[in-house]
């Protein structure tokens, strides 16, 4: 008898617990899914002026598509953004990888506070930090006037380094020490140990570090705007420009391209993860 | 030994480079010259001047208000969402997790632009009015923080012993009591870190604020000015305003205090864990 009632109770409650997610789901649909659908819609519509002077929105139209692909400067900006984002990611990895390795090595660093210190700049306002970097670089005579590209790159690396350090540090902590020691004991030189044991083990950290820097670098426009004094235009700058011009259709199309790039990079990274797994399986 | 010395030099060098712009700004907060690099005598005057600057104080107030309100909303929604999804059927779970993942990987500018286009759409066709206000800004910040609250709470639910809840029910607790007295304490650390993360994201945000803000809060009829938008407007025209150097010092000191508090808390926790381990071994 008691078993039965508790069963009924549980079923009834199970129903309720599940529905705690209802407001969350509704919020996601309203403010994540629908906005994306709306930019898809806007990307393929155009505003048309009727003979009587009223403006109507027409769907489907390919004006934004044509505007984008017939405009060399826009395509150029896309490639420059990808290039700068790649460079920033690479530089951040080159600086951040050894750093994370040393931070995670108990022989070098016993102090966990240091890791927090490396992430702490994120708590100082981002725009203020960018401004500080600009003012310092101006003092050092690296400014938008004489070296816009270098200044932008320095600002980017400065800002996104914490995003690289954190995931790399987490994977470095999980490195299989006995495997590394075994490799050394079995006669591998330090270079071989690095390429055959440490590097393959840290691939997941590298992948997540890349995704955490690449996309924000492409879409952030404050850093390039401030540090290059408006001389370097990234994809984010262009979307912002469409926003200020209230060119919703063209802007939506560019946001859509951005989304597509995000999707592609997600697909690529999930493939890397799978390859890693199958490679591991192949070993055995 | 060589590795140790080299490693430590490397760590401290990068740390210094990362903080250098902020440290330089702090050093020049004790002089009134307009440009960083010029020194016109030592003074504390910038600090009182900071607190008398209405624009900065208003922006600071707005920033803190938006951060707290959006973090509260995001934490409430996100926690409920994580708990509810945890007990949902597989398909619903997959859908909700997928959408959460989308908003995590989405670029900030795409979130900002898509929300703005939607608000413009709603303003033109549904409300027939300009709808950008504090509420649109709040929605923007909640969208930014929400998935991170979800992902902080979810692992705590997975670590939780599922039989605890059942035991509470069997011992006669009402489901609501079991949730608040058994499940809630277990996931509280996750909720807290989600809340702190939401505040951080909101304080640091510029793009979403710039796109979705309207009038309201301390800015009254003007567009809501937060610290990010105010600083951005100023640095577009010239160097960081002198009073803001003083503000940087204060923020920096707060951050350092935060780091110290965190490390003390962590040490305490580790020591407690060691003591517990020792007892088990004994």
XYZ file of C-alpha atoms in Angstrom:
566
model
C 0.000 0.000 0.000
C 2.636 2.479 1.041
C 4.698 1.454 -1.955
C 1.809 2.214 -4.254
C 1.178 5.692 -2.872
C 4.828 6.600 -3.014
C 4.861 5.396 -6.608
C 1.934 7.614 -7.469
C 3.559 10.441 -5.604
C 6.811 10.028 -7.450
C 5.109 9.908 -10.821
C 3.153 13.012 -10.021
C 6.273 14.757 -8.853
C 8.413 13.532 -11.695
C 5.999 15.367 -13.918
C 6.546 18.552 -11.902
C 10.319 18.407 -11.670
C 10.602 18.089 -15.407
C 8.480 21.167 -15.886
C 10.896 23.322 -13.908
C 12.743 23.614 -17.212
C 9.733 25.205 -18.875
C 10.677 28.898 -18.336
C 14.253 28.148 -19.408
C 13.108 26.452 -22.605
C 10.689 29.273 -23.399
C 13.406 31.870 -22.846
C 15.815 30.020 -25.139
C 13.183 29.723 -27.864
C 12.176 33.389 -27.598
C 15.622 34.948 -27.355
C 18.012 32.485 -28.984
C 16.135 30.448 -31.600
C 13.670 33.058 -32.873
C 16.306 35.831 -33.256
C 18.398 33.446 -35.364
C 15.353 32.591 -37.495
C 14.631 36.302 -37.852
C 18.114 37.099 -39.158
C 17.774 34.209 -41.607
C 14.506 35.802 -42.742
C 15.994 39.306 -42.921
C 19.065 38.058 -44.779
C 16.824 37.010 -47.637
C 14.424 39.916 -47.713
C 14.752 43.399 -49.119
C 12.924 46.645 -48.657
C 11.159 47.927 -51.710
C 9.626 51.318 -52.316
C 6.184 51.062 -53.879
C 5.088 53.629 -56.474
C 2.856 55.264 -53.851
C 5.904 55.886 -51.646
C 5.246 53.261 -48.946
C 8.085 50.905 -48.028
C 7.346 47.192 -48.014
C 9.463 44.225 -47.039
C 9.642 41.558 -49.701
C 10.603 37.918 -49.213
C 12.408 36.051 -50.730
C 14.974 38.400 -52.203
C 18.689 37.977 -52.773
C 19.796 41.622 -52.585
C 21.878 41.109 -49.423
C 23.492 38.057 -50.935
C 24.402 39.995 -54.086
C 25.453 43.061 -52.046
C 27.854 40.924 -50.078
C 29.416 38.866 -52.831
C 29.680 41.698 -55.335
C 31.427 43.913 -52.822
C 35.130 43.194 -52.821
C 35.800 45.247 -49.730
C 33.398 43.090 -47.699
C 34.950 39.842 -48.893
C 38.349 41.336 -48.263
C 37.343 42.186 -44.709
C 36.204 38.610 -44.216
C 39.584 37.233 -45.269
C 41.546 39.817 -43.261
C 39.464 38.918 -40.190
C 40.106 35.209 -40.636
C 43.802 35.922 -41.112
C 44.104 38.123 -38.013
C 42.064 35.647 -35.976
C 44.369 32.801 -37.066
C 47.450 34.826 -36.209
C 46.082 35.806 -32.794
C 45.148 32.213 -32.031
C 48.578 30.961 -33.057
C 50.434 33.610 -31.038
C 48.254 32.969 -27.988
C 48.985 29.244 -28.271
C 52.724 29.822 -28.661
C 52.807 31.993 -25.539
C 50.136 30.170 -23.578
C 51.193 26.564 -24.138
C 54.571 26.694 -22.336
C 52.992 28.939 -19.735
C 50.246 26.427 -18.955
C 52.842 23.653 -18.914
C 54.993 25.472 -16.365
C 51.985 26.482 -14.271
C 50.823 22.866 -14.070
C 54.308 21.516 -13.299
C 54.624 21.079 -9.531
C 58.404 21.385 -9.787
C 58.159 24.879 -11.267
C 55.052 26.274 -9.664
C 53.428 25.221 -6.382
C 51.188 28.232 -6.211
C 47.622 27.877 -7.500
C 47.055 31.613 -6.885
C 49.193 32.367 -9.931
C 46.668 30.675 -12.200
C 43.911 32.846 -10.751
C 46.096 35.905 -11.358
C 46.359 34.984 -15.034
C 42.580 34.840 -15.349
C 41.932 37.890 -13.156
C 42.378 40.518 -15.927
C 38.973 39.334 -17.159
C 37.490 41.015 -14.074
C 38.857 44.408 -15.055
C 36.516 46.008 -17.565
C 37.345 44.889 -21.090
C 37.056 48.308 -22.738
C 39.108 49.918 -19.983
C 41.819 47.279 -20.471
C 41.848 47.903 -24.208
C 42.134 51.634 -23.623
C 45.000 51.076 -21.180
C 46.863 48.977 -23.743
C 46.307 51.661 -26.378
C 47.590 54.435 -24.093
C 50.671 52.428 -23.158
C 51.432 51.559 -26.785
C 50.986 55.201 -27.770
C 53.515 56.136 -25.133
C 55.877 53.532 -26.613
C 55.204 55.100 -30.016
C 53.418 52.065 -31.420
C 50.127 53.616 -32.451
C 47.399 53.469 -35.044
C 49.297 56.052 -37.055
C 52.527 54.149 -37.598
C 51.747 50.490 -36.846
C 48.009 49.798 -36.841
C 48.435 46.098 -37.579
C 51.022 45.435 -34.878
C 49.059 47.426 -32.325
C 45.883 45.468 -33.087
C 47.694 42.151 -32.818
C 49.268 43.073 -29.478
C 45.879 44.130 -28.154
C 44.246 40.908 -29.335
C 46.896 38.642 -27.798
C 46.856 40.647 -24.587
C 43.100 40.290 -24.322
C 42.637 36.657 -25.342
C 45.616 35.061 -23.593
C 43.599 34.198 -20.437
C 41.082 32.309 -22.610
C 43.931 30.112 -23.876
C 45.648 29.587 -20.547
C 42.634 28.223 -18.695
C 41.715 25.248 -20.949
C 45.386 24.420 -21.576
C 46.151 24.454 -17.852
C 43.226 22.127 -17.149
C 44.497 19.556 -19.689
C 48.087 19.913 -18.501
C 47.001 18.977 -14.976
C 45.592 15.735 -16.369
C 48.764 14.768 -18.285
C 49.746 11.152 -17.654
C 53.069 11.681 -15.851
C 53.989 8.003 -15.854
C 53.672 7.825 -19.633
C 55.999 10.814 -20.029
C 58.516 9.276 -17.606
C 58.242 5.903 -19.308
C 58.977 7.509 -22.674
C 62.082 9.173 -21.238
C 63.171 5.950 -19.521
C 62.777 4.040 -22.753
C 65.266 6.352 -24.414
C 63.183 9.066 -26.072
C 64.925 12.436 -26.125
C 63.063 15.491 -24.785
C 61.923 16.509 -28.277
C 60.499 13.040 -28.943
C 58.840 12.991 -25.513
C 57.187 16.294 -26.324
C 55.917 15.356 -29.787
C 54.986 11.733 -29.051
C 53.580 12.019 -25.545
C 52.902 15.515 -24.205
C 51.516 17.130 -27.357
C 49.059 14.334 -28.305
C 47.805 14.248 -24.737
C 47.082 17.968 -24.740
C 45.138 18.111 -28.028
C 41.712 18.532 -26.343
C 43.022 21.591 -24.483
C 44.489 23.054 -27.668
C 41.228 22.573 -29.546
C 39.120 24.277 -26.894
C 41.709 27.055 -26.572
C 41.461 27.660 -30.331
C 37.669 27.842 -30.347
C 37.777 30.216 -27.389
C 40.048 32.707 -29.168
C 39.272 32.389 -32.870
C 35.605 33.383 -32.902
C 35.805 36.265 -30.407
C 38.806 37.697 -32.292
C 36.853 37.737 -35.540
C 33.754 39.290 -34.067
C 35.215 41.767 -31.603
C 35.451 45.228 -33.061
C 36.421 47.284 -30.031
C 40.061 46.176 -30.008
C 40.720 46.804 -33.697
C 38.751 50.058 -33.622
C 40.659 51.418 -30.640
C 44.162 50.142 -31.301
C 44.352 50.738 -35.039
C 42.427 54.017 -34.697
C 39.885 52.747 -37.194
C 42.460 51.719 -39.798
C 41.807 47.991 -39.559
C 38.289 46.827 -40.240
C 37.262 43.385 -39.035
C 34.071 41.487 -39.722
C 32.697 42.670 -36.392
C 33.346 46.308 -37.367
C 31.299 45.807 -40.535
C 28.352 44.250 -38.722
C 28.505 47.150 -36.270
C 28.513 49.560 -39.209
C 25.389 47.949 -40.662
C 23.840 48.302 -37.203
C 24.588 52.021 -37.039
C 23.257 52.471 -40.590
C 20.163 50.445 -39.680
C 20.888 48.223 -42.698
C 19.151 45.234 -41.123
C 19.097 43.100 -44.281
C 22.782 43.372 -45.180
C 23.757 43.110 -41.524
C 21.666 39.974 -41.090
C 23.347 38.371 -44.059
C 26.776 39.087 -42.571
C 25.704 37.790 -39.165
C 24.524 34.675 -40.970
C 27.950 34.223 -42.558
C 29.460 34.585 -39.104
C 27.083 31.887 -37.831
C 28.089 29.635 -40.712
C 31.769 30.050 -39.833
C 30.994 29.203 -36.209
C 29.094 26.126 -37.359
C 31.951 25.013 -39.607
C 34.550 25.465 -36.864
C 32.370 23.521 -34.429
C 32.082 20.717 -36.969
C 35.838 20.728 -37.545
C 36.645 20.597 -33.839
C 34.177 17.792 -33.156
C 35.873 15.858 -35.982
C 39.262 16.364 -34.347
C 37.877 14.961 -31.120
C 36.608 11.856 -32.908
C 39.875 11.360 -34.756
C 41.685 11.538 -31.445
C 39.497 8.803 -30.078
C 39.902 6.537 -33.080
C 43.632 7.139 -33.075
C 43.714 6.109 -29.441
C 41.700 3.002 -30.271
C 44.048 2.217 -33.159
C 46.973 2.225 -30.766
C 45.626 -0.738 -28.888
C 66.933 23.193 -11.866
C 67.475 25.140 -15.080
C 63.925 24.276 -16.090
C 62.624 25.527 -12.759
C 64.390 28.875 -13.009
C 63.498 29.339 -16.668
C 59.875 28.357 -16.009
C 59.513 30.796 -13.162
C 61.103 33.644 -15.087
C 58.759 32.904 -18.003
C 55.663 32.836 -15.795
C 56.466 36.115 -14.056
C 57.495 37.827 -17.284
C 54.207 37.019 -19.030
C 52.289 37.983 -15.910
C 54.072 41.336 -15.859
C 53.369 41.919 -19.565
C 49.692 41.098 -19.075
C 49.294 43.567 -16.237
C 51.638 46.208 -17.618
C 49.017 48.499 -19.254
C 46.890 48.476 -16.090
C 49.919 49.020 -13.829
C 51.099 51.944 -15.962
C 47.627 53.456 -15.793
C 47.673 53.056 -12.004
C 51.097 54.721 -11.762
C 49.816 57.698 -13.756
C 46.707 57.989 -11.601
C 48.868 60.059 -9.246
C 49.468 62.840 -11.736
C 47.086 65.066 -13.633
C 48.782 65.154 -17.055
C 46.377 64.243 -19.876
C 48.579 61.684 -21.591
C 50.105 58.546 -20.163
C 53.878 59.091 -20.142
C 53.723 62.718 -19.054
C 54.309 63.534 -15.400
C 53.164 66.853 -13.962
C 53.834 66.288 -10.293
C 52.494 63.882 -7.684
C 48.910 64.361 -6.546
C 45.949 62.471 -5.079
C 43.468 64.900 -6.662
C 42.205 62.465 -9.270
C 40.595 60.265 -6.598
C 38.199 62.866 -5.173
C 37.643 64.082 -8.744
C 36.535 60.588 -9.708
C 33.800 60.542 -7.090
C 32.611 63.980 -8.164
C 32.326 62.991 -11.805
C 28.587 62.463 -12.308
C 28.876 60.705 -15.668
C 31.287 58.070 -14.350
C 29.341 57.535 -11.123
C 26.081 57.130 -13.036
C 27.702 54.662 -15.441
C 29.154 52.729 -12.532
C 25.733 52.574 -10.864
C 24.091 51.386 -14.082
C 26.760 48.743 -14.622
C 26.328 47.318 -11.127
C 22.514 47.401 -11.316
C 22.422 45.657 -14.690
C 24.968 43.074 -13.542
C 23.063 42.183 -10.365
C 19.599 42.108 -11.870
C 20.655 40.128 -14.948
C 22.710 37.704 -12.835
C 19.746 37.106 -10.509
C 17.371 36.430 -13.406
C 19.885 34.256 -15.246
C 20.720 32.257 -12.112
C 17.053 31.628 -11.318
C 16.133 30.638 -14.884
C 19.315 28.671 -15.485
C 19.124 26.691 -12.236
C 15.474 25.786 -12.768
C 16.355 24.893 -16.346
C 19.253 22.658 -15.346
C 17.196 20.839 -12.674
C 14.176 20.437 -14.942
C 16.238 19.268 -17.904
C 18.120 16.792 -15.715
C 14.844 14.993 -14.996
C 13.479 15.304 -18.551
C 13.176 12.646 -21.223
C 16.175 12.029 -23.429
C 14.813 13.852 -26.477
C 13.815 17.001 -24.615
C 17.182 16.926 -22.867
C 19.019 16.710 -26.178
C 17.051 19.637 -27.653
C 17.613 21.887 -24.647
C 21.309 20.989 -24.373
C 21.797 21.619 -28.091
C 20.238 25.070 -27.862
C 22.304 25.866 -24.770
C 25.413 24.825 -26.683
C 24.470 27.115 -29.588
C 24.263 30.130 -27.316
C 27.612 29.246 -25.725
C 29.551 29.049 -28.986
C 27.665 31.888 -30.666
C 29.699 35.042 -31.252
C 28.679 37.966 -29.078
C 28.086 40.169 -32.085
C 25.704 37.641 -33.653
C 23.743 37.413 -30.387
C 23.640 41.205 -30.192
C 22.701 41.749 -33.830
C 20.037 39.035 -33.951
C 18.382 40.319 -30.776
C 18.467 43.867 -32.119
C 16.878 42.839 -35.421
C 14.176 40.993 -33.496
C 13.474 44.023 -31.298
C 13.307 46.232 -34.385
C 10.951 43.725 -36.014
C 8.731 43.620 -32.913
C 8.841 47.410 -32.649
C 7.783 47.900 -36.257
C 5.135 45.219 -36.646
C 3.848 44.344 -33.161
C 4.283 47.196 -30.684
C 4.346 49.958 -33.320
C 6.805 51.817 -31.111
C 10.493 52.088 -30.252
C 10.966 49.298 -27.730
C 14.650 49.614 -26.787
C 14.815 50.190 -23.040
C 16.244 48.726 -19.861
C 14.217 45.564 -20.556
C 15.839 44.845 -23.921
C 19.258 45.390 -22.314
C 18.306 43.027 -19.488
C 17.215 40.357 -21.981
C 20.537 40.724 -23.801
C 22.569 40.233 -20.657
C 20.451 37.285 -19.510
C 20.917 35.603 -22.920
C 24.671 36.067 -22.505
C 24.854 34.568 -18.999
C 22.104 31.934 -19.032
C 23.931 29.043 -20.749
C 26.889 29.453 -18.393
C 24.639 29.148 -15.334
C 23.185 25.991 -16.871
C 26.622 24.475 -17.450
C 27.787 25.334 -13.898
C 24.771 23.707 -12.263
C 24.568 20.593 -14.470
C 27.731 18.797 -13.211
C 26.587 19.237 -9.601
C 23.336 17.461 -10.483
C 25.257 14.629 -12.093
C 27.509 14.252 -9.037
C 24.511 14.185 -6.703
C 23.469 10.863 -5.225
C 20.035 10.259 -6.827
C 18.866 8.061 -3.969
C 19.058 11.000 -1.524
C 16.000 12.585 -3.082
C 14.134 9.267 -3.121
C 15.115 8.684 0.496
C 13.722 12.072 1.478
C 10.427 11.204 -0.225
C 10.312 7.797 1.429
C 10.905 9.399 4.799
C 7.786 11.469 4.228
C 9.124 14.735 2.858
C 6.937 16.597 0.405
C 8.514 16.847 -3.071
C 8.973 20.593 -2.685
C 10.678 20.068 0.686
C 12.894 17.345 -0.799
C 13.921 19.736 -3.582
C 14.779 22.647 -1.308
C 16.293 20.629 1.565
C 18.081 17.878 -0.351
C 18.702 18.861 -3.979
C 19.297 22.586 -3.439
C 22.142 22.266 -0.879
C 23.867 19.740 -3.139
C 23.864 22.021 -6.190
C 24.408 25.289 -4.300
C 28.134 25.598 -5.178
C 27.205 25.312 -8.861
C 24.485 27.934 -8.507
C 26.907 30.287 -6.764
C 29.628 29.924 -9.366
C 26.984 30.433 -12.081
C 25.892 33.639 -10.358
C 29.456 34.951 -10.078
C 30.142 34.060 -13.692
C 26.974 35.917 -14.779
C 28.087 39.014 -12.899
C 31.549 38.844 -14.488
C 30.122 38.457 -17.984
C 27.714 41.343 -17.511
C 30.312 43.710 -15.995
C 32.698 42.996 -18.840
C 30.209 43.150 -21.688
C 30.319 45.859 -24.306
C 28.847 44.654 -27.615
C 25.464 43.406 -26.355
C 25.081 46.527 -24.210
C 25.871 48.837 -27.117
C 23.332 47.090 -29.365
C 20.359 46.451 -27.073
C 20.338 49.426 -24.699
C 17.609 52.018 -24.543
C 16.657 54.627 -21.983
C 16.190 53.932 -18.303
C 17.874 53.291 -14.955
C 20.131 56.101 -13.709
C 20.479 57.567 -17.195
C 16.818 58.622 -17.181
C 15.602 59.548 -20.627
C 19.021 59.159 -22.262
C 20.442 55.859 -23.427
C 21.679 53.701 -20.557
C 25.381 54.355 -20.183
C 27.421 51.586 -18.579
C 31.094 51.722 -17.767
C 31.937 49.898 -21.019
C 29.955 52.213 -23.285
C 31.169 55.324 -21.459
C 34.835 54.316 -21.684
C 34.393 53.339 -25.327
C 32.877 56.721 -26.187
C 35.783 58.482 -24.456
C 38.664 56.425 -25.862
C 37.329 56.846 -29.382
C 38.176 60.523 -29.107
C 41.405 60.452 -27.121
C 43.298 58.933 -24.218
C 41.509 57.444 -21.213
C 40.130 60.374 -19.149
C 42.365 61.092 -16.153
C 39.688 60.317 -13.550
C 39.301 56.853 -15.027
C 42.904 56.091 -14.167
C 41.896 56.469 -10.528
C 38.945 54.178 -11.211
C 41.326 51.591 -12.682
C 43.333 51.613 -9.443
C 40.192 50.958 -7.415
C 39.001 48.151 -9.705
C 42.478 46.620 -9.655
C 42.585 46.666 -5.846
C 39.144 45.016 -5.731
C 40.317 42.303 -8.140
C 43.471 41.653 -6.110
C 41.367 41.423 -2.939
C 39.118 38.982 -4.766
C 42.066 36.811 -5.781
C 43.365 36.776 -2.194
C 39.946 35.849 -0.779
C 39.584 33.045 -3.329
C 43.002 31.600 -2.541
C 42.375 31.723 1.226
C 39.043 29.973 0.710
C 40.704 27.351 -1.497
C 43.489 26.710 1.024
C 40.924 26.263 3.785
C 38.982 23.796 1.680
C 42.129 21.852 0.810
C 43.207 21.730 4.440
C 39.749 20.538 5.460
C 39.968 17.809 2.822
C 43.392 16.786 4.130
C 42.085 16.581 7.708
C 39.160 14.423 6.584
C 41.481 12.140 4.652
C 43.737 11.831 7.699
C 40.823 10.736 9.857
C 39.773 8.082 7.378
C 43.310 6.736 7.274
C 43.576 6.708 11.051
